[in-house]
One Martini backbone bead per residue (centre of mass of N, CA, C, O) as a GRO file, in nm:
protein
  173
    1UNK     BB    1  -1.390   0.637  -2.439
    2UNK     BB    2  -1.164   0.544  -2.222
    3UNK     BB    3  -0.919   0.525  -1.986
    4UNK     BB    4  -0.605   0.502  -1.988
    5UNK     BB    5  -0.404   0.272  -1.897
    6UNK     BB    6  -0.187   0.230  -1.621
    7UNK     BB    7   0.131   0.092  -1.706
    8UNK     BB    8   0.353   0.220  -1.485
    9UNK     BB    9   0.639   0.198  -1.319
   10UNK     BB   10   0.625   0.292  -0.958
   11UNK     BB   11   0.953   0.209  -0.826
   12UNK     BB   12   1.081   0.499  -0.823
   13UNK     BB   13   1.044   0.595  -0.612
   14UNK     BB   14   1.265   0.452  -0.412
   15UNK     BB   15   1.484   0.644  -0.559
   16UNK     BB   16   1.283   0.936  -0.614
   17UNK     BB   17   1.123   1.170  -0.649
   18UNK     BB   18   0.857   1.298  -0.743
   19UNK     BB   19   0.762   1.568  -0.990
   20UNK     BB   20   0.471   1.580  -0.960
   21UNK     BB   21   0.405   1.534  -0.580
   22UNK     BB   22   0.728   1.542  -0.407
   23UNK     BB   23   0.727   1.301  -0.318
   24UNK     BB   24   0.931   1.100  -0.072
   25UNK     BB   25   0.958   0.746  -0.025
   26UNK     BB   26   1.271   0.708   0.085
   27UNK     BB   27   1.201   0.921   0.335
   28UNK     BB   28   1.034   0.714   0.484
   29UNK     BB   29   0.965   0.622   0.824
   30UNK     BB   30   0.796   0.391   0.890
   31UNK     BB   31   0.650   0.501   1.173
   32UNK     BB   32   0.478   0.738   0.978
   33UNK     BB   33   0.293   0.599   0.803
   34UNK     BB   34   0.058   0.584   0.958
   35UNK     BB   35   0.015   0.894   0.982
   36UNK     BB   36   0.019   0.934   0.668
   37UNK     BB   37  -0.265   0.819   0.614
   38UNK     BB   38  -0.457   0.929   0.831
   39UNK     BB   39  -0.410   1.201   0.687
   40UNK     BB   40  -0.522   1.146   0.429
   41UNK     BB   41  -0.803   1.025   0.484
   42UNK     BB   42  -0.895   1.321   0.589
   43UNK     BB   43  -0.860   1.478   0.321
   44UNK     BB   44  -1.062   1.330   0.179
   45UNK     BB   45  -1.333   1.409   0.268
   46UNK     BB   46  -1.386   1.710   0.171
   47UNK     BB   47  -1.374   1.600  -0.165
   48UNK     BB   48  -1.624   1.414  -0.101
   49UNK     BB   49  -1.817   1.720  -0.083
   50UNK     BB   50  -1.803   1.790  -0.356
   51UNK     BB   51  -1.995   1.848  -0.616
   52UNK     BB   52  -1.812   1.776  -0.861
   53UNK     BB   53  -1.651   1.465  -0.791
   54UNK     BB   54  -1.781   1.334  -1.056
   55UNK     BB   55  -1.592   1.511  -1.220
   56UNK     BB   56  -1.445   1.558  -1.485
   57UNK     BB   57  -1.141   1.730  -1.663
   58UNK     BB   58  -1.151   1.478  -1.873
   59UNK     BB   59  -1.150   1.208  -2.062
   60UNK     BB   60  -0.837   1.099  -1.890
   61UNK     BB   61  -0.961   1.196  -1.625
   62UNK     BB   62  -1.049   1.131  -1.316
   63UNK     BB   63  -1.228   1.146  -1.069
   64UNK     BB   64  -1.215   1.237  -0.719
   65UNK     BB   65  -1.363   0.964  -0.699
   66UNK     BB   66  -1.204   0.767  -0.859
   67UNK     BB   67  -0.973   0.831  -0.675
   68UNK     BB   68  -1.074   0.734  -0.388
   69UNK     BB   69  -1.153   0.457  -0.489
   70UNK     BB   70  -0.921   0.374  -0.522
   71UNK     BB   71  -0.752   0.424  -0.266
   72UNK     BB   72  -0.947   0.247  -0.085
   73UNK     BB   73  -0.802  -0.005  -0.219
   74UNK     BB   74  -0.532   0.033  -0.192
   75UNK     BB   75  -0.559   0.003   0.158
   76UNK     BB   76  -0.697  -0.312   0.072
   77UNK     BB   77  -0.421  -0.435  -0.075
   78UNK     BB   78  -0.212  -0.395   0.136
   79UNK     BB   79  -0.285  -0.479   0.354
   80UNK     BB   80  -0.302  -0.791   0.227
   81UNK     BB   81   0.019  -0.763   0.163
   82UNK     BB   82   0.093  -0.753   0.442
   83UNK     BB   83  -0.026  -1.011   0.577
   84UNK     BB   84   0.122  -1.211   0.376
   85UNK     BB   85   0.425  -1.154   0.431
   86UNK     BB   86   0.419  -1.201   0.739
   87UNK     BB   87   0.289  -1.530   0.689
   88UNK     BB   88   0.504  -1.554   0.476
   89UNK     BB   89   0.793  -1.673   0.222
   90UNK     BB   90   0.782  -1.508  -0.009
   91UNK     BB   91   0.527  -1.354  -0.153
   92UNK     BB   92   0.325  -1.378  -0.413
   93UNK     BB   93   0.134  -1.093  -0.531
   94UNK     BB   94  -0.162  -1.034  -0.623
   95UNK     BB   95  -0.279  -0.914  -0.865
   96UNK     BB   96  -0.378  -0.595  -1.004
   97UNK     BB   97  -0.644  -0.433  -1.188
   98UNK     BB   98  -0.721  -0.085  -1.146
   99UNK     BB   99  -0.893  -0.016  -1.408
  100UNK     BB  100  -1.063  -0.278  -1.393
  101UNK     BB  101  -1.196  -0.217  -1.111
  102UNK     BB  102  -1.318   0.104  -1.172
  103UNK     BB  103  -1.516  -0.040  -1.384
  104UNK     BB  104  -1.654  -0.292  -1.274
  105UNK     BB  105  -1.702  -0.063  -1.003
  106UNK     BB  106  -1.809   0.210  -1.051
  107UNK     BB  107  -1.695   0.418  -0.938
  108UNK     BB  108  -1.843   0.717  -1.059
  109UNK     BB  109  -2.140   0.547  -0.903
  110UNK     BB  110  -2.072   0.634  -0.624
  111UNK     BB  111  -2.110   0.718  -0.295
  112UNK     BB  112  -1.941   0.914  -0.168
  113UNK     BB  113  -2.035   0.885   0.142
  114UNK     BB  114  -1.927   0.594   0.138
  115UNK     BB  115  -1.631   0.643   0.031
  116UNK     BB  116  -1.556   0.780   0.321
  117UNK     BB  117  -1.600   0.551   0.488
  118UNK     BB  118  -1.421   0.346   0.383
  119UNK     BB  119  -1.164   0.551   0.337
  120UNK     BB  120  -1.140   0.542   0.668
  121UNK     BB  121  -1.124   0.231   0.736
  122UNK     BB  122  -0.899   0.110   0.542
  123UNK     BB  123  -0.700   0.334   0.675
  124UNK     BB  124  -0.700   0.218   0.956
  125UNK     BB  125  -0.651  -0.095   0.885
  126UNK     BB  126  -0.338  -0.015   0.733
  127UNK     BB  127  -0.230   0.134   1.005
  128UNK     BB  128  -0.234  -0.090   1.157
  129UNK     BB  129  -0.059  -0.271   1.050
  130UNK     BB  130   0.168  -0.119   1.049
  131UNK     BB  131   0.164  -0.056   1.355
  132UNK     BB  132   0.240  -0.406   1.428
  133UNK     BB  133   0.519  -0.392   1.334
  134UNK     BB  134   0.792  -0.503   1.350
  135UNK     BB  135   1.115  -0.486   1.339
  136UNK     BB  136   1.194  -0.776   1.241
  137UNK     BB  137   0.974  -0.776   0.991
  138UNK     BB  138   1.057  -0.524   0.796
  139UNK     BB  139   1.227  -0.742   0.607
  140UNK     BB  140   1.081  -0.884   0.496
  141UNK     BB  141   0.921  -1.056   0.156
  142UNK     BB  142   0.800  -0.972  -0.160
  143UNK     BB  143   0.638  -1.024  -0.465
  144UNK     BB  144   0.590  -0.930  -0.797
  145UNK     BB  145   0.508  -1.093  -1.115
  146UNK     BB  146   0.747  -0.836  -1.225
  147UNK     BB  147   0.993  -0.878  -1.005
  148UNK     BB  148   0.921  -0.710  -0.795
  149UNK     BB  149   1.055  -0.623  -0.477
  150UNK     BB  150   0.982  -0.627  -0.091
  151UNK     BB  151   0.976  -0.497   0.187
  152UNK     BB  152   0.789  -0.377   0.439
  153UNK     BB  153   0.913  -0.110   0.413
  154UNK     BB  154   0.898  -0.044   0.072
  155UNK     BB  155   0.640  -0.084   0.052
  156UNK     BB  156   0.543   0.119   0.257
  157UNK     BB  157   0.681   0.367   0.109
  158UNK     BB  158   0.540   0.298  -0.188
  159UNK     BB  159   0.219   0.293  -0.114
  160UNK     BB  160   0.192   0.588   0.037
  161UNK     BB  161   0.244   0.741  -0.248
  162UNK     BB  162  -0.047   0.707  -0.377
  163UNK     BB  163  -0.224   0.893  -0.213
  164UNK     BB  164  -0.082   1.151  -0.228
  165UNK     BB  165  -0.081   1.164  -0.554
  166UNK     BB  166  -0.409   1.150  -0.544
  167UNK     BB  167  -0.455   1.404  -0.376
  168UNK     BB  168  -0.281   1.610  -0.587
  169UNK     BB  169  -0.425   1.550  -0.826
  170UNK     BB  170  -0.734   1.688  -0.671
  171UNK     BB  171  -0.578   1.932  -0.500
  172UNK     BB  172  -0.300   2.038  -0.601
  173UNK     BB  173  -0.055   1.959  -0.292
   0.00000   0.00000   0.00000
């Protein structure tokens, strides 16, 4: 038995803060992003060094490494739906089922120090990425398939709060 799919539509983090990990998304300045991830991207170095890295918790709960390995792709998906917000106008942003990907892609058959440096490397290059987006480009628009719109900052603000719940998932702050 594998891991059941997370379902639940998480942009109401955009509305109040998170319960379980405290973040508040809707209260990050966007200017903050880039250094929000930054510091995110290094606090996972230290988990990925974990002996146990690869033990799940429970048979329900990914290991620190697959939730690492989800991390790295979250700042490559996002990455690519700015890249697309800022070149079209209003893109529908291709799906994306992570859990089909952890599967796929054997997260947690994944070689720590690999997925240290990938996400080390995607969270600079979506760092840079939201660092470069202009204040008037800010307000652009883009939509997922079942109807959620976002601004770029919205986006990102919603975005960030993803590796931060999973920072807090694997430990514990």
């Amino acid at each position: 038995m594998g891991i059941s799919a997370d379902t639940k539509d998480w942009t109401w983090v955009l509305e109040r803060p998170c319960p379980e990990c405290g973040f508040s998304a809707a209260d990050v300045d966007f200017a903050h992003i880039p250094r929000l991830v930054r510091e995110n991207a290094a606090r996972w170095q230290p988990v990925l060094q974990r002996t146990d890295v690869a033990s799940r918790p429970d048979e329900q709960t990914w290991s620190a490494l697959e939730y690492a390995a989800h991390v790295r792709d979250v700042f490559r998906i996002f990455d690519e739906r700015l890249t697309l917000i800022l070149a079209e106008d209003d893109p529908a942003f291709p799906n994306w089922d992570q859990d089909a990907t952890a599967v796929m892609e054997r997260y947690n058959e994944q070689e720590p120090a690999v997925v240290a440096r990938e996400l080390a490397e995607a969270a600079a290059s979506v760092a840079g990425s939201f660092a470069a987006v202009s204040p008037a480009d800010q307000g652009r628009t883009g939509r997922r398939s079942d109807g959620a719109r976002f601004t770029v900052t919205t986006m990102g603000q919603y975005f960030v709060h993803d590796p931060v719940h999973h920072l807090h998932d694997v430990a514990g702050d």
